[in-house]
Short mmCIF file of C-alpha atoms in Angstrom, two decimals:
data_model
loop_
_atom_site.label_atom_id
_atom_site.label_comp_id
_atom_site.label_asym_id
_atom_site.label_seq_id
_atom_site.Cartn_x
_atom_site.Cartn_y
_atom_site.Cartn_z
CA MET A 1 64.49 58.77 8.93
CA ALA A 2 62.87 61.84 10.30
CA VAL A 3 60.71 59.71 12.53
CA LEU A 4 63.77 57.99 13.95
CA ARG A 5 65.33 61.33 14.65
CA LEU A 6 62.22 62.53 16.39
CA VAL A 7 62.09 59.38 18.50
CA ALA A 8 65.75 59.78 19.41
CA VAL A 9 65.16 63.37 20.48
CA LEU A 10 62.16 62.37 22.56
CA VAL A 11 64.15 59.55 24.17
CA ALA A 12 66.98 61.95 24.94
CA VAL A 13 64.64 64.53 26.43
CA VAL A 14 62.86 61.92 28.53
CA GLY A 15 66.17 60.48 29.63
CA TYR A 16 67.50 63.93 30.55
CA VAL A 17 64.35 64.72 32.51
CA LEU A 18 64.54 61.36 34.32
CA LEU A 19 68.21 61.97 35.06
CA CYS A 20 67.45 65.42 36.44
CA LEU A 21 64.63 64.00 38.54
CA LEU A 22 66.90 61.27 39.86
CA LEU A 23 69.58 63.86 40.66
CA LEU A 24 67.05 66.10 42.36
CA VAL A 25 65.50 63.29 44.42
CA TYR A 26 68.49 61.18 45.32
CA VAL A 27 71.36 63.68 45.21
CA ALA A 28 70.22 67.29 45.35
CA ALA A 29 67.48 66.84 47.97
CA PRO A 30 69.63 65.08 50.60
CA LEU A 31 72.52 67.41 49.96
CA SER A 32 70.16 70.41 50.16
CA VAL A 33 68.88 69.29 53.54
CA LEU A 34 72.44 68.86 54.74
CA ALA A 35 73.41 72.19 53.20
CA LEU A 36 70.45 73.86 54.90
CA VAL A 37 71.50 72.61 58.33
CA VAL A 38 75.22 73.17 57.84
CA GLY A 39 74.74 76.54 56.20
CA GLY A 40 72.30 77.79 58.83
CA LEU A 41 74.40 76.67 61.74
CA GLY A 42 77.58 77.77 60.05
CA GLY A 43 76.23 81.21 59.24
CA SER A 44 74.93 81.91 62.73
CA GLY A 45 77.95 80.28 64.36
CA THR A 46 80.27 82.35 62.21
CA ALA A 47 78.45 85.53 63.29
CA LEU A 48 78.96 84.59 66.95
CA LEU A 49 82.59 83.60 66.36
CA LEU A 50 83.41 86.82 64.55
CA THR A 51 81.75 88.80 67.34
CA GLY A 52 83.95 87.05 69.88
CA LEU A 53 87.05 87.74 67.78
CA THR A 54 86.03 91.38 67.49
CA LEU A 55 85.63 91.72 71.25
CA ALA A 56 89.00 90.00 71.70
CA GLY A 57 90.65 92.69 69.58
CA ARG A 58 91.29 90.51 66.54
CA ARG A 59 89.52 92.89 64.20
CA PRO A 60 92.06 95.62 63.46
CA GLN A 61 89.58 97.75 61.53
CA VAL A 62 87.54 98.50 64.67
CA ARG A 63 87.76 102.11 65.78
CA THR A 64 88.81 102.38 69.43
CA ILE A 65 87.30 105.32 71.31
CA GLY A 66 90.13 106.69 73.44
CA PRO A 67 90.90 109.79 75.52
CA ASP A 68 91.55 111.98 72.49
CA ASP A 69 88.14 111.06 71.06
CA VAL A 70 86.55 111.91 74.42
CA VAL A 71 88.16 115.35 74.35
CA ALA A 72 86.86 115.79 70.80
CA GLY A 73 83.30 115.01 71.97
CA ALA A 74 82.87 111.40 70.77
CA ILE A 75 80.94 110.10 73.78
CA GLY A 76 78.01 112.49 73.56
CA GLY A 77 75.91 113.45 76.54
CA GLN A 78 75.60 116.81 78.25
CA GLN A 79 78.89 118.35 79.28
CA ARG A 80 79.02 120.14 82.63
CA PRO A 81 78.51 123.89 82.03
CA GLY A 82 81.62 126.02 82.29
CA LEU A 83 84.10 123.27 81.46
CA PRO A 84 86.51 124.00 78.59
CA ARG A 85 86.33 120.38 77.35
CA ARG A 86 85.76 116.81 78.41
CA ASP A 87 88.39 115.35 80.71
CA ARG A 88 91.06 113.32 78.95
CA ALA A 89 90.13 109.84 80.14
CA TRP A 90 88.96 106.47 78.84
CA PRO A 91 85.18 106.18 78.52
CA THR A 92 83.22 103.28 79.91
CA TYR A 93 82.63 100.49 77.38
CA PHE A 94 78.88 100.94 77.12
CA ALA A 95 79.17 104.72 76.79
CA ALA A 96 80.77 104.63 73.34
CA GLN A 97 82.82 101.58 72.33
CA VAL A 98 79.91 99.12 72.32
CA ARG A 99 78.31 100.55 69.18
CA TYR A 100 81.57 100.45 67.25
CA ASP A 101 82.22 96.84 68.25
CA LEU A 102 78.68 95.84 67.27
CA SER A 103 78.98 97.58 63.92
CA ALA A 104 82.37 95.99 63.27
CA ALA A 105 81.22 92.46 64.23
CA ASN A 106 78.07 92.63 62.09
CA GLY A 107 80.03 94.17 59.25
CA TRP A 108 82.56 91.35 59.42
CA THR A 109 79.78 88.74 59.18
CA THR A 110 78.20 90.55 56.24
CA GLU A 111 81.54 90.73 54.44
CA LEU A 112 82.10 86.98 54.87
CA VAL A 113 78.61 86.11 53.55
CA VAL A 114 79.09 88.36 50.52
CA ARG A 115 82.49 86.76 49.90
CA CYS A 116 80.92 83.28 49.93
CA TRP A 117 78.46 84.34 47.23
CA ARG A 118 81.18 85.89 45.11
CA VAL A 119 83.42 82.83 45.37
CA ALA A 120 80.56 80.45 44.55
CA VAL A 121 79.40 82.46 41.56
CA ARG A 122 82.94 82.90 40.28
CA ARG A 123 83.83 79.20 40.63
CA THR A 124 80.54 78.06 39.04
CA ALA A 125 80.92 80.39 36.09
CA SER A 126 84.51 79.34 35.46
CA GLY A 127 83.58 75.60 35.79
CA VAL A 128 80.71 75.91 33.33
CA LYS A 129 82.91 77.77 30.90
CA ALA A 130 85.72 75.20 31.18
CA SER A 131 83.34 72.27 30.53
CA SER A 132 81.76 73.97 27.53
CA GLY A 133 78.35 73.91 29.18
CA VAL A 134 78.38 70.28 30.31
CA LEU A 135 78.13 71.29 33.97
CA ALA A 136 75.26 73.63 33.16
CA ALA A 137 73.29 70.61 31.92
CA CYS A 138 73.68 69.07 35.39
CA TRP A 139 71.88 71.97 36.98
CA PRO A 140 70.33 69.88 39.82
CA LEU A 141 73.80 69.56 41.29
CA PHE A 142 73.85 73.31 41.80
CA VAL A 143 70.70 73.28 43.95
CA PRO A 144 72.56 72.20 47.14
CA VAL A 145 75.12 74.93 46.49
CA LEU A 146 72.37 77.52 46.16
CA VAL A 147 70.64 76.16 49.28
CA LEU A 148 73.96 76.27 51.14
CA LEU A 149 74.50 79.91 50.16
CA LEU A 150 70.96 80.85 51.13
CA ALA A 151 71.29 78.98 54.43
CA ILE A 152 74.60 80.68 55.19
CA THR A 153 72.97 84.03 54.42
CA ALA A 154 69.94 83.28 56.57
CA GLY A 155 72.15 81.91 59.36
CA GLY A 156 74.33 85.00 59.17
CA LEU A 157 71.26 87.24 59.40
CA VAL A 158 69.98 85.25 62.38
CA GLY A 159 73.42 85.51 63.99
CA ILE A 160 73.53 89.26 63.37
CA ALA A 161 70.06 89.63 64.86
CA LEU A 162 71.03 87.53 67.86
CA VAL A 163 74.28 89.45 68.41
CA THR A 164 72.46 92.77 68.05
CA ALA A 165 69.80 91.68 70.54
CA VAL A 166 72.43 90.57 73.05
CA PHE A 167 74.37 93.84 72.65
CA VAL A 168 71.23 95.94 72.97
CA LEU A 169 70.05 93.99 76.02
CA ALA A 170 73.50 94.12 77.68
CA THR A 171 73.78 97.84 76.93
CA ALA A 172 70.32 98.54 78.32
CA MET A 173 71.05 96.56 81.49
CA ALA A 174 74.45 98.23 81.89
CA TRP A 175 72.94 101.68 81.44
CA ALA A 176 70.09 100.93 83.84
CA ALA A 177 72.44 99.60 86.51
CA GLY A 178 74.99 102.33 85.80
CA LEU A 179 72.43 105.11 86.09
CA LEU A 180 71.27 103.76 89.44
CA VAL A 181 74.83 103.54 90.77
CA VAL A 182 75.72 106.96 89.35
CA ALA A 183 72.62 108.51 90.90
CA ALA A 184 73.40 106.85 94.24
CA LEU A 185 77.04 107.95 94.26
CA ARG A 186 76.29 111.50 93.14
CA GLY A 187 73.45 111.66 95.63
CA ALA A 188 75.76 110.49 98.42
CA ASP A 189 78.22 113.22 97.51
CA ARG A 190 75.59 115.95 97.45
CA THR A 191 73.87 114.71 100.61
CA HIS A 192 77.15 114.60 102.51
CA GLN A 193 78.05 118.08 101.31
CA ARG A 194 74.67 119.48 102.29
CA VAL A 195 74.61 117.84 105.69
CA PHE A 196 78.20 118.70 106.58
CA ARG A 197 78.32 121.95 104.58
CA ALA A 198 81.33 120.75 102.65
CA VAL A 199 82.62 122.82 99.74
CA ALA A 200 85.99 123.65 98.26
CA SER A 201 87.16 127.19 99.07
CA CYS A 202 90.05 128.68 97.15
CA PRO A 203 92.27 130.71 99.53
CA THR A 204 94.16 132.36 96.68
CA PRO A 205 93.89 136.17 96.71
CA GLY A 206 91.82 137.45 93.82
CA CYS A 207 90.13 134.09 93.19
CA TYR A 208 88.26 132.97 96.34
CA GLN A 209 86.11 130.63 94.23
CA VAL A 210 83.81 128.28 96.12
CA SER A 211 82.81 125.04 94.43
CA THR A 212 81.23 121.72 95.31
CA LEU A 213 83.35 119.99 92.65
CA PRO A 214 87.09 120.69 92.68
CA ALA A 215 89.36 119.66 89.85
CA TYR A 216 91.79 116.83 90.57
CA GLN A 217 95.25 116.10 89.25
CA CYS A 218 96.16 112.66 87.98
CA PRO A 219 98.37 111.04 90.67
CA ASN A 220 100.82 109.88 87.99
CA ALA A 221 103.86 112.17 88.38
CA GLY A 222 104.55 111.93 84.66
CA CYS A 223 101.02 112.95 83.69
CA ARG A 224 99.36 115.39 86.12
CA GLU A 225 96.39 115.67 83.76
CA LEU A 226 93.67 117.88 85.24
CA HIS A 227 90.27 116.18 85.69
CA ARG A 228 87.64 118.86 86.14
CA ASP A 229 84.62 116.58 86.50
CA LEU A 230 85.45 113.46 88.49
CA ARG A 231 81.83 112.59 89.15
CA PRO A 232 80.60 109.10 88.22
CA GLY A 233 79.36 109.01 84.65
CA ARG A 234 80.36 108.11 81.10
CA LEU A 235 84.04 108.23 82.00
CA GLY A 236 83.71 105.76 84.82
CA VAL A 237 81.16 104.75 87.44
CA LEU A 238 83.25 103.53 90.35
CA TRP A 239 86.68 104.23 88.89
CA ARG A 240 88.08 106.40 86.13
CA ARG A 241 91.05 105.59 83.95
CA CYS A 242 93.08 108.66 83.02
CA GLY A 243 94.42 108.99 79.49
CA CYS A 244 97.80 107.84 80.81
CA GLY A 245 96.23 104.63 82.15
CA THR A 246 96.25 105.56 85.86
CA THR A 247 93.14 104.53 87.78
CA MET A 248 91.40 107.19 89.87
CA PRO A 249 88.38 106.94 92.18
CA THR A 250 85.21 108.77 91.27
CA THR A 251 83.16 110.96 93.65
CA VAL A 252 84.51 113.70 95.89
CA LEU A 253 84.30 111.60 99.04
CA ARG A 254 86.57 108.90 97.62
CA SER A 255 89.06 111.32 96.04
CA THR A 256 90.50 112.87 99.20
CA SER A 257 93.85 111.18 98.52
CA LEU A 258 94.17 113.09 95.23
CA GLN A 259 95.46 116.63 94.87
CA ALA A 260 92.45 118.91 94.59
CA VAL A 261 92.87 122.20 92.75
CA CYS A 262 90.63 125.20 92.31
CA PRO A 263 88.53 124.83 89.14
CA GLY A 264 88.91 128.56 88.55
CA CYS A 265 92.59 129.42 89.04
CA THR A 266 93.89 125.78 89.21
CA LYS A 267 95.87 126.55 92.36
CA PRO A 268 96.14 123.72 94.95
CA LEU A 269 93.36 123.37 97.51
CA HIS A 270 93.65 122.00 101.02
CA PRO A 271 93.36 118.25 101.67
CA GLY A 272 89.72 117.35 102.25
CA ALA A 273 88.39 120.20 100.12
CA ALA A 274 84.68 119.67 99.32
CA ALA A 275 84.62 116.59 101.57
CA VAL A 276 84.86 118.21 105.02
CA THR A 277 82.97 121.11 106.57
CA ASP A 278 84.20 124.39 105.15
CA VAL A 279 83.92 127.49 107.32
CA ARG A 280 84.76 130.84 105.72
CA LEU A 281 85.13 133.59 108.30
CA PRO A 282 85.58 137.12 106.94
CA VAL A 283 86.51 139.70 109.56
CA PHE A 284 85.74 143.30 108.59
CA GLY A 285 85.73 146.68 110.21
CA ALA A 286 87.49 150.03 110.14
CA THR A 287 91.23 150.54 110.16
CA MET A 288 92.80 149.88 113.61
CA ALA A 289 89.53 148.51 114.95
CA GLY A 290 91.37 145.44 116.23
CA LYS A 291 90.54 142.94 113.47
CA THR A 292 94.03 141.47 113.11
CA ARG A 293 94.56 141.22 116.87
CA LEU A 294 91.20 139.49 117.24
CA ILE A 295 92.16 136.96 114.57
CA MET A 296 95.55 136.38 116.15
CA ALA A 297 94.21 135.81 119.65
CA GLY A 298 91.24 133.78 118.43
CA LEU A 299 93.31 131.36 116.35
CA VAL A 300 95.98 131.01 119.03
CA SER A 301 93.22 130.27 121.56
CA LEU A 302 91.73 127.74 119.16
CA ALA A 303 95.11 126.05 118.70
CA GLY A 304 95.41 125.88 122.47
CA LEU A 305 92.41 123.57 122.60
CA SER A 306 94.35 120.79 120.90
CA SER A 307 94.09 117.40 122.58
CA ALA A 308 91.37 118.68 124.91
CA ASP A 309 87.97 116.98 124.71
CA GLY A 310 88.86 115.28 121.42
CA ILE A 311 89.77 118.56 119.71
CA THR A 312 92.82 118.83 117.47
CA VAL A 313 93.89 121.92 115.55
CA ALA A 314 96.62 122.11 112.91
CA ALA A 315 97.65 124.53 110.21
CA ALA A 316 96.34 123.35 106.84
CA ASP A 317 99.27 124.61 104.77
CA PRO A 318 102.82 125.95 105.21
CA VAL A 319 101.75 129.59 104.83
CA SER A 320 99.12 129.21 107.55
CA LYS A 321 101.63 127.38 109.74
CA ARG A 322 104.05 130.30 109.57
CA ALA A 323 101.20 132.75 110.20
CA LEU A 324 100.04 130.84 113.30
CA ALA A 325 103.58 130.70 114.64
CA GLY A 326 103.84 134.47 114.22
CA TYR A 327 100.47 134.98 115.90
CA ALA A 328 101.51 132.85 118.87
CA GLU A 329 104.74 134.81 119.31
CA THR A 330 102.98 138.16 119.05
CA ILE A 331 100.39 137.24 121.68
CA ALA A 332 102.82 135.51 124.02
CA ARG A 333 105.33 138.37 123.99
CA GLN A 334 102.67 141.10 123.85
CA LEU A 335 104.23 142.53 120.70
CA PRO A 336 102.56 145.33 118.75
CA THR A 337 100.14 144.15 116.09
CA PRO A 338 101.64 144.65 112.62
CA LYS A 339 99.55 146.77 110.29
CA THR A 340 97.69 144.79 107.65
CA ASP A 341 98.78 145.71 104.13
CA ARG A 342 96.24 146.76 101.54
CA SER A 343 96.71 143.78 99.24
CA LEU A 344 93.97 141.18 98.87
CA PRO A 345 94.22 138.79 101.82
CA ALA A 346 95.14 135.13 101.63
CA ALA A 347 93.18 132.97 104.03
CA VAL A 348 94.81 131.60 107.15
CA THR A 349 93.43 128.07 107.28
CA VAL A 350 93.38 125.56 110.10
CA GLN A 351 92.18 121.99 110.05
CA LEU A 352 89.90 121.50 113.03
CA LYS A 353 88.88 118.06 114.28
CA VAL A 354 86.22 117.90 116.95
CA ARG A 355 85.76 114.25 117.80
CA GLN A 356 84.47 112.67 114.54
CA ARG A 357 83.91 116.00 112.75
CA THR A 358 86.57 117.60 110.56
CA ALA A 359 86.45 121.15 109.26
CA LEU A 360 88.62 123.58 107.35
CA VAL A 361 88.37 127.04 108.92
CA HIS A 362 89.46 129.89 106.64
CA VAL A 363 89.93 133.28 108.28
CA PHE A 364 90.26 136.34 106.05
CA ASP A 365 91.81 139.56 107.31
CA ALA A 366 91.73 142.53 104.93
CA ALA A 367 92.99 146.01 105.65
CA GLY A 368 90.29 148.35 106.92
CA GLU A 369 90.90 150.74 104.02
CA LEU A 370 89.58 148.08 101.62
CA PHE A 371 86.19 148.02 103.32
CA VAL A 372 85.52 151.74 103.10
CA ASP A 373 86.73 151.96 99.49
CA ARG A 374 83.87 150.89 97.25
CA GLU A 375 86.13 150.14 94.31
CA GLN A 376 88.59 148.03 96.26
CA ASN A 377 86.08 146.02 98.28
CA ALA A 378 84.56 144.83 95.01
CA HIS A 379 87.46 142.35 94.88
CA LEU A 380 86.66 140.82 98.29
CA ALA A 381 84.68 137.95 96.78
CA TYR A 382 85.22 135.77 99.86
CA LEU A 383 82.54 137.84 101.59
CA ASP A 384 79.87 136.53 99.21
CA GLN A 385 80.08 132.85 100.14
CA ALA A 386 80.42 133.18 103.92
CA ARG A 387 77.63 131.87 106.14
CA ALA A 388 78.79 134.14 108.98
CA LEU A 389 80.77 137.36 109.18
CA VAL A 390 82.58 139.10 112.03
CA PHE A 391 82.26 142.87 112.32
CA VAL A 392 84.80 144.49 114.67
CA LEU A 393 84.00 147.83 116.26
CA ASP A 394 86.50 149.91 118.19
CA PRO A 395 84.48 151.49 121.05
CA PHE A 396 86.86 154.44 121.16
CA CYS A 397 85.90 155.58 117.67
CA ILE A 398 82.25 156.05 118.71
CA PRO A 399 81.57 159.83 118.87
CA GLU A 400 79.62 159.58 122.13
CA VAL A 401 82.42 157.66 123.82
CA ARG A 402 85.02 160.15 122.66
CA ALA A 403 82.89 163.00 123.90
CA ARG A 404 82.52 161.45 127.35
CA LEU A 405 86.27 160.98 127.59
CA THR A 406 87.06 164.58 126.70
CA GLY A 407 89.24 166.07 129.42
CA ALA A 408 90.01 162.64 130.79
CA THR A 409 92.85 160.39 129.80
CA THR A 410 93.20 160.20 126.06
CA ASP A 411 95.85 157.48 125.90
CA VAL A 412 93.28 155.14 124.40
CA PHE A 413 92.75 157.38 121.38
CA HIS A 414 96.17 157.12 119.81
CA ALA A 415 95.40 153.60 118.52
CA ALA A 416 91.68 154.07 117.94
CA ALA A 417 90.02 153.39 114.60
CA SER A 418 90.10 156.41 112.36
CA HIS A 419 86.96 155.79 110.28
CA ASP A 420 83.32 156.21 111.14
CA PRO A 421 82.26 152.91 112.82
CA GLU A 422 79.15 152.72 110.66
CA ASP A 423 80.86 153.48 107.37
CA SER A 424 82.77 150.23 106.98
CA TYR A 425 79.67 148.29 107.99
CA HIS A 426 77.30 149.90 105.49
CA VAL A 427 79.78 149.86 102.62
CA THR A 428 80.42 146.15 103.15
CA VAL A 429 76.73 145.26 103.39
CA GLN A 430 75.97 147.33 100.30
CA ARG A 431 78.77 145.53 98.49
CA LEU A 432 77.20 142.17 99.36
CA ARG A 433 73.80 143.26 98.09
CA SER A 434 75.30 144.64 94.88
CA TYR A 435 76.66 141.18 94.13
CA GLY A 436 73.34 139.46 94.75
CA VAL A 437 74.07 138.15 98.25
CA ASP A 438 71.03 137.85 100.49
CA THR A 439 72.53 138.84 103.85
CA ARG A 440 69.34 137.67 105.55
CA HIS A 441 70.73 134.15 105.18
CA GLN A 442 73.99 135.10 106.88
CA ARG A 443 74.87 135.48 110.56
CA LEU A 444 76.83 138.34 112.08
CA ALA A 445 79.16 138.31 115.07
CA PHE A 446 79.23 141.94 116.21
CA VAL A 447 82.46 142.31 118.22
CA VAL A 448 83.29 145.27 120.44
CA SER A 449 87.08 145.14 120.76
CA LYS A 450 89.58 146.47 123.33
CA ALA A 451 87.59 145.29 126.32
CA ASP A 452 90.76 145.44 128.47
CA LEU A 453 90.76 149.26 128.05
CA LEU A 454 87.01 149.83 128.02
CA LEU A 455 86.07 147.94 131.17
CA GLY A 456 88.31 150.13 133.31
CA LEU A 457 86.36 153.29 132.46
CA PRO A 458 83.34 154.73 134.32
CA MET A 459 81.21 154.71 131.17
CA ALA A 460 81.47 150.91 131.08
CA ASP A 461 79.99 150.39 134.55
CA GLY A 462 77.63 147.45 134.44
CA LEU A 463 78.93 146.28 131.04
CA VAL A 464 79.55 142.52 130.95
CA ALA A 465 80.51 140.13 128.19
CA SER A 466 77.02 139.02 127.24
CA SER A 467 75.17 139.71 124.01
CA ILE A 468 72.29 141.51 125.76
CA SER A 469 74.60 143.67 127.85
CA VAL A 470 76.83 144.65 124.90
CA ARG A 471 73.86 145.51 122.72
CA SER A 472 72.31 147.63 125.47
CA TRP A 473 75.59 149.46 126.01
CA LEU A 474 75.97 150.19 122.27
CA ALA A 475 72.44 151.58 122.18
CA GLY A 476 73.30 153.78 125.16
CA VAL A 477 76.25 155.35 123.33
CA GLY A 478 74.24 156.35 120.28
CA LEU A 479 74.54 153.43 117.86
CA ASP A 480 70.81 152.69 117.65
CA ASN A 481 70.75 153.07 113.86
CA LEU A 482 73.66 150.67 113.39
CA LEU A 483 72.00 148.10 115.67
CA LEU A 484 68.71 148.38 113.80
CA ALA A 485 70.53 148.02 110.49
CA ALA A 486 72.34 144.89 111.69
CA ASP A 487 69.09 143.31 112.89
CA ARG A 488 67.46 144.12 109.56
CA ASP A 489 70.33 142.97 107.36
CA PHE A 490 71.27 139.62 108.94
CA ALA A 491 69.43 136.48 109.95
CA GLU A 492 71.03 136.48 113.41
CA VAL A 493 73.26 138.94 115.23
CA ARG A 494 75.25 138.09 118.35
CA PHE A 495 77.21 140.71 120.29
CA PHE A 496 80.59 140.13 121.93
CA LEU A 497 82.93 142.09 124.16
CA VAL A 498 86.47 140.95 123.48
CA SER A 499 89.97 141.56 124.70
CA ALA A 500 92.53 140.23 122.24
CA MET A 501 95.59 140.83 124.39
CA THR A 502 95.74 137.22 125.61
CA ALA A 503 94.96 133.86 124.10
CA GLU A 504 93.16 132.35 127.06
CA ALA A 505 90.01 130.53 125.98
CA GLN A 506 87.92 130.67 129.16
CA PRO A 507 87.53 134.35 130.22
CA PRO A 508 84.21 135.93 129.17
CA THR A 509 86.09 138.42 126.99
CA SER A 510 88.11 135.71 125.24
CA ALA A 511 88.80 136.25 121.55
CA LEU A 512 87.69 132.66 121.04
CA ALA A 513 84.07 133.50 121.91
CA PRO A 514 83.06 134.86 118.43
CA LEU A 515 84.80 131.96 116.71
CA ARG A 516 83.10 129.49 119.06
CA TRP A 517 79.69 130.97 118.16
CA VAL A 518 80.38 130.93 114.41
CA LEU A 519 81.47 127.29 114.51
CA ALA A 520 78.43 126.32 116.56
CA GLY A 521 76.29 127.60 113.69
CA ASP A 522 77.92 124.91 111.54
CA ARG A 523 77.24 122.30 114.24
CA ILE A 524 80.86 122.27 115.39
CA HIS A 525 80.78 122.65 119.15
CA LEU A 526 83.96 123.54 121.00
CA GLY A 527 82.24 123.47 124.38
CA ALA A 528 79.88 125.65 126.32
CA ALA A 529 80.09 129.29 125.30
CA GLN A 530 80.50 131.94 127.95
CA ASP A 531 78.25 134.36 126.14
CA THR A 532 74.49 134.46 126.65
#
């Protein structure tokens, strides 16, 4: 009996082994091959599909990097020094969002693979339990399931690797192309500004900041967000999208249609700021030396050139327009020149077009008392950024001239400058040096005013409106030290004899002559100068 039992057990074992082998060879093996192909393709295909769904916005768990995240510093990179924060704008895709999309897509694939394993294990365990172990005896049938799970896992990993490689390659190519375009656009901006000497000058009293990169307001009337760094970069290469969704051009040259504001005081700047030639012309000298009259006659003469030889002149803002109208009336009617108040001056700005060249010319007129007061002239920051300055000297305040006129008519003295002619010069130059300005890179127009009164006197015999003649005459009346100081302090000094009583542009003593010379230094030629 025992032998029969043993034989039955052996037959059962052999039969079970043969059954398992048959299942492995004829069922499990073909199904495993099929599972391997289906699982591999399904896993990798699922990774690609989920990536596409993620990019299409069908994955709600993906973090979207928006304007608020940019302000909080989510995009990385070096922020321009001096800026309070990043501009509130949408970043470019490859600057920030790409890594979150890649992480979300790969995470979605991983979650799905893990879920497949959990479902398979749970279903198998519950099936074995329900059949009281019968299914466990048919273990070869589970081989295709295991192969399918492993193939799905391997396919998912291959898909993740492929997606990652594509993202990395696309990001690298986008960054490489973007950096080249950014460098080209920024270089074009800087080259244009260097060649045409274009900067943004703030005309607001007390600010006077000069910058190559103004801030710009969003053109959306309901937004008006201030963009302080509109250069191509992480927030847009060719275009920038403001936090409100409004599209704005990048680069200074393409942003002339936007409202530029001073990055310091945030007051509006003139159209074309930092894109057209910017000429800052400070006029300084003693009280009643004739500074204001020179500015009046010079600007009125400049405006009179409109439409001649391709030259057009227009006030750049309403305040300047009213000032020019007042200047024209004063000169035309020969009215007395109003005394300049002691407040910090606002620039009178004109937009000058000479054929294909456009420039903003800012003229600053401060009261003479500000130049001789060391504390007050510290606030005249517009002096620091000027490439040329105009110094106005009243010939009737020179001690030698006054001495020669003693006993003669003294009508010319009642409106003569009251301060030492050298004092306002030296205080101003010392102020520039104190603030780190190298005056040897600046030019000086040395203007002797009131030529209409001076040329009628015997002491002015032989004096003509040429730089050599004026310099020689000044040396002859005892201003050798001032002349030597001017030659030492400035890169170039040109002398002018000016009458500011009329606004005619052609006479040798025209008030336009100093302005013509200053503009020529910025390669803006109004025509042949009369001075030699």
